[in-house]
Amino acid sequence: MKIRLLYISVSGNTRHFVTNLATYGNEIGDYEFEPVEISDASVDNIETDPFFVFVPTYLDGGNGIHSGVKEIMTNALSDQIDFNRGSQKLLGVVGSGNKNFNAQYILTARRYAVEFHAPMIAEYELRGTNRDLERVYAHMTHRIKEYLAEHTPSPSDLRLVRLADHVQGEGVLIDDTHHLVSQILVPDLHDCSELTQITEVVHPEEVYSAQGNLISVQHYWLWPVQGKKLAFPAAALTHEVVSD
């Protein structure tokens, strides 16, 4: 599963931290992290993969409390996030800054979290430390797992079409929320005890027709199911339904 790390960097501190964080995370290997630097020259794009944003604090005037805030230099990143507003791909915000600025420390990240309705999951100072890398990575992976759980349907969201003599016959798993259909399933290899929506048919052709119609008429994606438990992999549940 790919996770994009969007950031903006003027002094180089954020670039240094995010690059090292991506390297650290990719060495662990649970997810694929791709650092993406946003600048004034960047073209706003639709983010198709889940992403975090890393926001330094650059202010020109104000104390961050009562005298207002004049933000500079992170507008390109804000524009990119705003371009993806409502996509539900933004997993969280990570802030950075200088603690000597007191109330203005990570102020921009806090404001981004409110503006874009995303949790601010971690912070670090200046270029960060190795312990910061480990801590931020831990918070990111925790948030990723939350995100996957949010996008994983319960057994009640899935339905199974199978031959009435399911000991000997085939079946097919269907997720109507995400427009997914499985390969033709061999009954002995899968556990359907948690499913509540099961339709039994008489002829094997009805199972194949159910799968074929979903693919060719309703344009469902065929996504193979693996393992004993009847469920689509988490990666299959992050895409959005494509409208014709």
PDB file of C-alpha atoms in Angstrom:
ATOM      1  CA  MET A   1       0.000   0.000   0.000  1.00  0.00           C
ATOM      2  CA  LYS A   2       1.449   3.344  -1.039  1.00  0.00           C
ATOM      3  CA  ILE A   3       1.334   6.326   1.314  1.00  0.00           C
ATOM      4  CA  ARG A   4       2.354   9.734  -0.034  1.00  0.00           C
ATOM      5  CA  LEU A   5       4.092  12.252   2.215  1.00  0.00           C
ATOM      6  CA  LEU A   6       3.331  15.757   0.937  1.00  0.00           C
ATOM      7  CA  TYR A   7       5.494  18.561   2.254  1.00  0.00           C
ATOM      8  CA  ILE A   8       6.785  22.045   1.574  1.00  0.00           C
ATOM      9  CA  SER A   9      10.306  23.100   2.529  1.00  0.00           C
ATOM     10  CA  VAL A  10      12.040  26.456   2.267  1.00  0.00           C
ATOM     11  CA  SER A  11      14.943  26.146   4.691  1.00  0.00           C
ATOM     12  CA  GLY A  12      15.427  22.429   3.977  1.00  0.00           C
ATOM     13  CA  ASN A  13      14.470  21.199   7.455  1.00  0.00           C
ATOM     14  CA  THR A  14      11.197  19.606   6.407  1.00  0.00           C
ATOM     15  CA  ARG A  15      12.769  18.057   3.305  1.00  0.00           C
ATOM     16  CA  HIS A  16      15.496  16.530   5.480  1.00  0.00           C
ATOM     17  CA  PHE A  17      13.015  15.053   7.940  1.00  0.00           C
ATOM     18  CA  VAL A  18      10.490  13.715   5.437  1.00  0.00           C
ATOM     19  CA  THR A  19      13.169  12.153   3.235  1.00  0.00           C
ATOM     20  CA  ASN A  20      14.679  10.370   6.233  1.00  0.00           C
ATOM     21  CA  LEU A  21      11.238   9.333   7.444  1.00  0.00           C
ATOM     22  CA  ALA A  22      10.367   7.782   4.082  1.00  0.00           C
ATOM     23  CA  THR A  23      13.667   5.900   4.054  1.00  0.00           C
ATOM     24  CA  TYR A  24      13.076   4.684   7.607  1.00  0.00           C
ATOM     25  CA  GLY A  25       9.544   3.549   6.831  1.00  0.00           C
ATOM     26  CA  ASN A  26      10.480   1.826   3.579  1.00  0.00           C
ATOM     27  CA  GLU A  27      13.242  -0.099   5.338  1.00  0.00           C
ATOM     28  CA  ILE A  28      10.663  -1.468   7.767  1.00  0.00           C
ATOM     29  CA  GLY A  29       8.567  -2.405   4.763  1.00  0.00           C
ATOM     30  CA  ASP A  30       5.010  -2.415   6.122  1.00  0.00           C
ATOM     31  CA  TYR A  31       3.985   0.299   3.656  1.00  0.00           C
ATOM     32  CA  GLU A  32       5.512   2.108   0.682  1.00  0.00           C
ATOM     33  CA  PHE A  33       6.179   5.769   1.504  1.00  0.00           C
ATOM     34  CA  GLU A  34       6.692   8.315  -1.257  1.00  0.00           C
ATOM     35  CA  PRO A  35       7.929  11.816  -0.308  1.00  0.00           C
ATOM     36  CA  VAL A  36       6.444  14.524  -2.542  1.00  0.00           C
ATOM     37  CA  GLU A  37       7.697  18.105  -2.343  1.00  0.00           C
ATOM     38  CA  ILE A  38       5.123  20.793  -3.140  1.00  0.00           C
ATOM     39  CA  SER A  39       6.247  24.219  -4.356  1.00  0.00           C
ATOM     40  CA  ASP A  40       4.798  27.236  -6.137  1.00  0.00           C
ATOM     41  CA  ALA A  41       5.687  25.502  -9.405  1.00  0.00           C
ATOM     42  CA  SER A  42       3.652  22.396  -8.551  1.00  0.00           C
ATOM     43  CA  VAL A  43       0.452  21.629 -10.413  1.00  0.00           C
ATOM     44  CA  ASP A  44      -2.503  20.718  -8.201  1.00  0.00           C
ATOM     45  CA  ASN A  45      -3.304  17.036  -8.652  1.00  0.00           C
ATOM     46  CA  ILE A  46      -5.938  14.612  -7.445  1.00  0.00           C
ATOM     47  CA  GLU A  47      -4.366  12.353  -4.819  1.00  0.00           C
ATOM     48  CA  THR A  48      -5.335   8.767  -5.574  1.00  0.00           C
ATOM     49  CA  ASP A  49      -3.367   7.308  -2.646  1.00  0.00           C
ATOM     50  CA  PRO A  50      -3.780   8.081   1.058  1.00  0.00           C
ATOM     51  CA  PHE A  51      -1.437  10.868   2.169  1.00  0.00           C
ATOM     52  CA  PHE A  52      -0.058  12.791   5.126  1.00  0.00           C
ATOM     53  CA  VAL A  53       1.003  16.429   4.984  1.00  0.00           C
ATOM     54  CA  PHE A  54       4.064  17.861   6.727  1.00  0.00           C
ATOM     55  CA  VAL A  55       3.675  21.513   7.551  1.00  0.00           C
ATOM     56  CA  PRO A  56       6.423  23.835   8.818  1.00  0.00           C
ATOM     57  CA  THR A  57       5.485  27.140  10.429  1.00  0.00           C
ATOM     58  CA  TYR A  58       6.369  30.366   8.616  1.00  0.00           C
ATOM     59  CA  LEU A  59       4.642  33.483   9.958  1.00  0.00           C
ATOM     60  CA  ASP A  60       5.071  37.164   9.286  1.00  0.00           C
ATOM     61  CA  GLY A  61       3.679  39.082  12.218  1.00  0.00           C
ATOM     62  CA  GLY A  62       1.097  38.273  14.827  1.00  0.00           C
ATOM     63  CA  ASN A  63       1.557  36.259  17.987  1.00  0.00           C
ATOM     64  CA  GLY A  64      -0.721  33.383  17.082  1.00  0.00           C
ATOM     65  CA  ILE A  65      -3.142  34.272  19.864  1.00  0.00           C
ATOM     66  CA  HIS A  66      -4.904  37.640  19.680  1.00  0.00           C
ATOM     67  CA  SER A  67      -3.001  39.731  17.187  1.00  0.00           C
ATOM     68  CA  GLY A  68      -3.729  37.570  14.192  1.00  0.00           C
ATOM     69  CA  VAL A  69      -1.733  35.318  11.917  1.00  0.00           C
ATOM     70  CA  LYS A  70       0.018  36.191   8.691  1.00  0.00           C
ATOM     71  CA  GLU A  71       1.103  32.961   7.092  1.00  0.00           C
ATOM     72  CA  ILE A  72       3.731  32.894   4.374  1.00  0.00           C
ATOM     73  CA  MET A  73       5.394  30.309   2.171  1.00  0.00           C
ATOM     74  CA  THR A  74       3.060  27.302   2.698  1.00  0.00           C
ATOM     75  CA  ASN A  75       0.224  28.442   0.440  1.00  0.00           C
ATOM     76  CA  ALA A  76       1.143  26.012  -2.345  1.00  0.00           C
ATOM     77  CA  LEU A  77       0.701  23.083   0.028  1.00  0.00           C
ATOM     78  CA  SER A  78      -2.584  24.498   1.263  1.00  0.00           C
ATOM     79  CA  ASP A  79      -3.795  24.783  -2.336  1.00  0.00           C
ATOM     80  CA  GLN A  80      -2.908  21.161  -3.047  1.00  0.00           C
ATOM     81  CA  ILE A  81      -4.805  19.943   0.013  1.00  0.00           C
ATOM     82  CA  ASP A  82      -7.761  22.160  -0.811  1.00  0.00           C
ATOM     83  CA  PHE A  83      -7.788  20.715  -4.340  1.00  0.00           C
ATOM     84  CA  ASN A  84      -8.383  17.315  -2.698  1.00  0.00           C
ATOM     85  CA  ARG A  85     -10.898  18.548  -0.127  1.00  0.00           C
ATOM     86  CA  GLY A  86     -13.493  15.901   0.619  1.00  0.00           C
ATOM     87  CA  SER A  87     -11.523  13.027  -0.931  1.00  0.00           C
ATOM     88  CA  GLN A  88     -10.989  11.347   2.465  1.00  0.00           C
ATOM     89  CA  LYS A  89      -7.435  10.527   1.413  1.00  0.00           C
ATOM     90  CA  LEU A  90      -5.843  12.987   3.851  1.00  0.00           C
ATOM     91  CA  LEU A  91      -4.867  10.840   6.838  1.00  0.00           C
ATOM     92  CA  GLY A  92      -3.337  13.501   9.036  1.00  0.00           C
ATOM     93  CA  VAL A  93      -1.093  16.501   9.551  1.00  0.00           C
ATOM     94  CA  VAL A  94       2.422  16.540  11.013  1.00  0.00           C
ATOM     95  CA  GLY A  95       3.679  19.910  12.221  1.00  0.00           C
ATOM     96  CA  SER A  96       7.146  21.340  12.749  1.00  0.00           C
ATOM     97  CA  GLY A  97       8.620  24.586  13.965  1.00  0.00           C
ATOM     98  CA  ASN A  98      10.736  26.220  16.648  1.00  0.00           C
ATOM     99  CA  LYS A  99       9.663  25.881  20.286  1.00  0.00           C
ATOM    100  CA  ASN A 100      11.240  29.261  21.042  1.00  0.00           C
ATOM    101  CA  PHE A 101       8.226  30.806  19.322  1.00  0.00           C
ATOM    102  CA  ASN A 102       5.982  29.564  22.150  1.00  0.00           C
ATOM    103  CA  ALA A 103       2.321  29.902  21.088  1.00  0.00           C
ATOM    104  CA  GLN A 104       3.311  29.995  17.420  1.00  0.00           C
ATOM    105  CA  TYR A 105       5.009  26.584  17.611  1.00  0.00           C
ATOM    106  CA  ILE A 106       3.398  24.301  14.983  1.00  0.00           C
ATOM    107  CA  LEU A 107       0.670  26.920  14.614  1.00  0.00           C
ATOM    108  CA  THR A 108       0.321  26.364  10.866  1.00  0.00           C
ATOM    109  CA  ALA A 109      -0.162  22.616  11.291  1.00  0.00           C
ATOM    110  CA  ARG A 110      -2.811  23.193  13.942  1.00  0.00           C
ATOM    111  CA  ARG A 111      -4.633  25.562  11.617  1.00  0.00           C
ATOM    112  CA  TYR A 112      -4.402  23.068   8.733  1.00  0.00           C
ATOM    113  CA  ALA A 113      -5.921  20.340  10.916  1.00  0.00           C
ATOM    114  CA  VAL A 114      -8.933  22.535  11.638  1.00  0.00           C
ATOM    115  CA  GLU A 115      -9.273  23.846   8.089  1.00  0.00           C
ATOM    116  CA  PHE A 116      -9.133  20.436   6.411  1.00  0.00           C
ATOM    117  CA  HIS A 117     -10.850  18.387   9.138  1.00  0.00           C
ATOM    118  CA  ALA A 118      -7.892  16.069   9.658  1.00  0.00           C
ATOM    119  CA  PRO A 119      -6.119  15.054  12.871  1.00  0.00           C
ATOM    120  CA  MET A 120      -2.748  16.562  13.693  1.00  0.00           C
ATOM    121  CA  ILE A 121      -1.042  13.343  14.691  1.00  0.00           C
ATOM    122  CA  ALA A 122       2.514  14.422  15.565  1.00  0.00           C
ATOM    123  CA  GLU A 123       5.041  17.244  15.734  1.00  0.00           C
ATOM    124  CA  TYR A 124       8.802  17.702  15.811  1.00  0.00           C
ATOM    125  CA  GLU A 125      11.195  20.608  16.147  1.00  0.00           C
ATOM    126  CA  LEU A 126      13.385  21.961  13.337  1.00  0.00           C
ATOM    127  CA  ARG A 127      15.097  19.051  11.507  1.00  0.00           C
ATOM    128  CA  GLY A 128      13.938  16.432  13.995  1.00  0.00           C
ATOM    129  CA  THR A 129      15.917  13.650  15.661  1.00  0.00           C
ATOM    130  CA  ASN A 130      16.112   9.889  15.221  1.00  0.00           C
ATOM    131  CA  ARG A 131      13.700   9.512  18.124  1.00  0.00           C
ATOM    132  CA  ASP A 132      11.340  11.893  16.341  1.00  0.00           C
ATOM    133  CA  LEU A 133      11.499   9.677  13.253  1.00  0.00           C
ATOM    134  CA  GLU A 134      10.524   6.627  15.281  1.00  0.00           C
ATOM    135  CA  ARG A 135       7.760   8.461  17.118  1.00  0.00           C
ATOM    136  CA  VAL A 136       6.240  10.088  14.035  1.00  0.00           C
ATOM    137  CA  TYR A 137       6.405   6.787  12.147  1.00  0.00           C
ATOM    138  CA  ALA A 138       4.594   5.035  15.012  1.00  0.00           C
ATOM    139  CA  HIS A 139       1.827   7.644  14.969  1.00  0.00           C
ATOM    140  CA  MET A 140       1.543   7.383  11.178  1.00  0.00           C
ATOM    141  CA  THR A 141       1.206   3.604  11.174  1.00  0.00           C
ATOM    142  CA  HIS A 142      -1.396   3.825  13.921  1.00  0.00           C
ATOM    143  CA  ARG A 143      -3.393   6.286  11.823  1.00  0.00           C
ATOM    144  CA  ILE A 144      -3.022   4.113   8.706  1.00  0.00           C
ATOM    145  CA  LYS A 145      -4.475   1.153  10.598  1.00  0.00           C
ATOM    146  CA  GLU A 146      -7.365   3.329  11.765  1.00  0.00           C
ATOM    147  CA  TYR A 147      -7.960   4.434   8.186  1.00  0.00           C
ATOM    148  CA  LEU A 148      -7.969   0.859   6.900  1.00  0.00           C
ATOM    149  CA  ALA A 149     -10.372  -0.181   9.645  1.00  0.00           C
ATOM    150  CA  GLU A 150     -12.666   2.702   8.710  1.00  0.00           C
ATOM    151  CA  HIS A 151     -12.670   1.519   5.096  1.00  0.00           C
ATOM    152  CA  THR A 152     -13.001  -2.201   5.811  1.00  0.00           C
ATOM    153  CA  PRO A 153     -16.601  -3.349   5.582  1.00  0.00           C
ATOM    154  CA  SER A 154     -18.086  -5.512   8.287  1.00  0.00           C
ATOM    155  CA  PRO A 155     -19.317  -8.976   7.277  1.00  0.00           C
ATOM    156  CA  SER A 156     -22.832  -7.516   7.070  1.00  0.00           C
ATOM    157  CA  ASP A 157     -21.671  -5.304   4.185  1.00  0.00           C
ATOM    158  CA  LEU A 158     -20.670  -8.332   2.120  1.00  0.00           C
ATOM    159  CA  ARG A 159     -22.845 -10.873   0.384  1.00  0.00           C
ATOM    160  CA  LEU A 160     -22.171 -14.308  -0.997  1.00  0.00           C
ATOM    161  CA  VAL A 161     -23.806 -16.040  -3.937  1.00  0.00           C
ATOM    162  CA  ARG A 162     -23.163 -19.758  -3.815  1.00  0.00           C
ATOM    163  CA  LEU A 163     -24.461 -23.077  -5.040  1.00  0.00           C
ATOM    164  CA  ALA A 164     -27.073 -24.574  -2.705  1.00  0.00           C
ATOM    165  CA  ASP A 165     -24.881 -27.637  -2.331  1.00  0.00           C
ATOM    166  CA  HIS A 166     -22.049 -25.426  -1.110  1.00  0.00           C
ATOM    167  CA  VAL A 167     -19.960 -28.363   0.056  1.00  0.00           C
ATOM    168  CA  GLN A 168     -19.422 -29.341  -3.557  1.00  0.00           C
ATOM    169  CA  GLY A 169     -20.187 -26.129  -5.450  1.00  0.00           C
ATOM    170  CA  GLU A 170     -18.750 -22.718  -6.157  1.00  0.00           C
ATOM    171  CA  GLY A 171     -19.481 -19.263  -4.796  1.00  0.00           C
ATOM    172  CA  VAL A 172     -18.632 -15.611  -5.346  1.00  0.00           C
ATOM    173  CA  LEU A 173     -18.161 -12.804  -2.771  1.00  0.00           C
ATOM    174  CA  ILE A 174     -19.620  -9.348  -3.514  1.00  0.00           C
ATOM    175  CA  ASP A 175     -19.059  -5.914  -1.962  1.00  0.00           C
ATOM    176  CA  ASP A 176     -21.691  -3.558  -3.351  1.00  0.00           C
ATOM    177  CA  THR A 177     -20.342  -0.541  -1.463  1.00  0.00           C
ATOM    178  CA  HIS A 178     -16.964  -0.607  -3.202  1.00  0.00           C
ATOM    179  CA  HIS A 179     -18.160  -2.386  -6.377  1.00  0.00           C
ATOM    180  CA  LEU A 180     -15.955  -5.438  -5.892  1.00  0.00           C
ATOM    181  CA  VAL A 181     -16.506  -9.054  -6.841  1.00  0.00           C
ATOM    182  CA  SER A 182     -14.237 -11.995  -6.093  1.00  0.00           C
ATOM    183  CA  GLN A 183     -12.948 -14.813  -8.208  1.00  0.00           C
ATOM    184  CA  ILE A 184     -15.020 -18.006  -8.266  1.00  0.00           C
ATOM    185  CA  LEU A 185     -14.424 -19.451  -4.807  1.00  0.00           C
ATOM    186  CA  VAL A 186     -13.768 -23.044  -3.854  1.00  0.00           C
ATOM    187  CA  PRO A 187     -15.977 -23.790  -0.825  1.00  0.00           C
ATOM    188  CA  ASP A 188     -13.525 -25.899   1.136  1.00  0.00           C
ATOM    189  CA  LEU A 189     -10.912 -23.115   1.182  1.00  0.00           C
ATOM    190  CA  HIS A 190     -12.985 -20.316   2.742  1.00  0.00           C
ATOM    191  CA  ASP A 191     -14.898 -19.647   5.952  1.00  0.00           C
ATOM    192  CA  CYS A 192     -18.249 -17.913   5.427  1.00  0.00           C
ATOM    193  CA  SER A 193     -19.532 -18.333   8.995  1.00  0.00           C
ATOM    194  CA  GLU A 194     -19.490 -14.557   9.666  1.00  0.00           C
ATOM    195  CA  LEU A 195     -21.505 -13.624   6.579  1.00  0.00           C
ATOM    196  CA  THR A 196     -25.171 -12.807   7.078  1.00  0.00           C
ATOM    197  CA  GLN A 197     -26.185 -12.236   3.442  1.00  0.00           C
ATOM    198  CA  ILE A 198     -25.994 -15.522   1.566  1.00  0.00           C
ATOM    199  CA  THR A 199     -27.976 -16.270  -1.570  1.00  0.00           C
ATOM    200  CA  GLU A 200     -28.106 -19.900  -2.646  1.00  0.00           C
ATOM    201  CA  VAL A 201     -28.720 -20.854  -6.258  1.00  0.00           C
ATOM    202  CA  VAL A 202     -29.447 -24.170  -7.901  1.00  0.00           C
ATOM    203  CA  HIS A 203     -27.193 -24.216 -10.954  1.00  0.00           C
ATOM    204  CA  PRO A 204     -23.435 -23.477 -11.155  1.00  0.00           C
ATOM    205  CA  GLU A 205     -24.119 -21.243 -14.156  1.00  0.00           C
ATOM    206  CA  GLU A 206     -25.994 -18.845 -11.867  1.00  0.00           C
ATOM    207  CA  VAL A 207     -22.863 -18.225  -9.814  1.00  0.00           C
ATOM    208  CA  TYR A 208     -20.824 -17.516 -12.933  1.00  0.00           C
ATOM    209  CA  SER A 209     -23.591 -15.318 -14.360  1.00  0.00           C
ATOM    210  CA  ALA A 210     -23.780 -13.291 -11.152  1.00  0.00           C
ATOM    211  CA  GLN A 211     -20.064 -12.598 -11.350  1.00  0.00           C
ATOM    212  CA  GLY A 212     -20.114 -11.911 -15.075  1.00  0.00           C
ATOM    213  CA  ASN A 213     -23.020  -9.466 -14.908  1.00  0.00           C
ATOM    214  CA  LEU A 214     -21.418  -7.460 -12.122  1.00  0.00           C
ATOM    215  CA  ILE A 215     -18.217  -7.159 -14.149  1.00  0.00           C
ATOM    216  CA  SER A 216     -19.612  -6.569 -17.633  1.00  0.00           C
ATOM    217  CA  VAL A 217     -22.838  -4.681 -16.870  1.00  0.00           C
ATOM    218  CA  GLN A 218     -22.206  -2.853 -13.585  1.00  0.00           C
ATOM    219  CA  HIS A 219     -18.437  -2.648 -14.112  1.00  0.00           C
ATOM    220  CA  TYR A 220     -17.415  -4.039 -10.744  1.00  0.00           C
ATOM    221  CA  TRP A 221     -13.733  -4.712 -10.211  1.00  0.00           C
ATOM    222  CA  LEU A 222     -12.682  -8.327  -9.843  1.00  0.00           C
ATOM    223  CA  TRP A 223     -10.355  -8.386  -6.845  1.00  0.00           C
ATOM    224  CA  PRO A 224      -9.106 -11.831  -5.733  1.00  0.00           C
ATOM    225  CA  VAL A 225      -9.823 -12.977  -2.183  1.00  0.00           C
ATOM    226  CA  GLN A 226      -7.011 -14.815  -0.434  1.00  0.00           C
ATOM    227  CA  GLY A 227      -6.864 -16.672   2.848  1.00  0.00           C
ATOM    228  CA  LYS A 228      -9.449 -18.593   4.820  1.00  0.00           C
ATOM    229  CA  LYS A 229     -11.588 -15.631   5.890  1.00  0.00           C
ATOM    230  CA  LEU A 230     -13.970 -14.290   3.268  1.00  0.00           C
ATOM    231  CA  ALA A 231     -12.967 -10.637   3.003  1.00  0.00           C
ATOM    232  CA  PHE A 232     -11.434  -8.374   0.410  1.00  0.00           C
ATOM    233  CA  PRO A 233      -7.890  -7.157   1.169  1.00  0.00           C
ATOM    234  CA  ALA A 234      -7.591  -3.734   2.785  1.00  0.00           C
ATOM    235  CA  ALA A 235      -5.879  -2.319  -0.305  1.00  0.00           C
ATOM    236  CA  ALA A 236      -9.012  -3.043  -2.335  1.00  0.00           C
ATOM    237  CA  LEU A 237     -11.127  -0.832  -0.113  1.00  0.00           C
ATOM    238  CA  THR A 238      -9.238   2.440  -0.532  1.00  0.00           C
ATOM    239  CA  HIS A 239     -10.320   3.133  -4.103  1.00  0.00           C
ATOM    240  CA  GLU A 240     -13.445   5.088  -4.898  1.00  0.00           C
ATOM    241  CA  VAL A 241     -16.197   3.787  -7.145  1.00  0.00           C
ATOM    242  CA  VAL A 242     -15.680   4.940 -10.717  1.00  0.00           C
ATOM    243  CA  SER A 243     -18.757   6.469 -12.326  1.00  0.00           C
ATOM    244  CA  ASP A 244     -19.346   5.890 -16.023  1.00  0.00           C
TER     245      ASP A 244
END
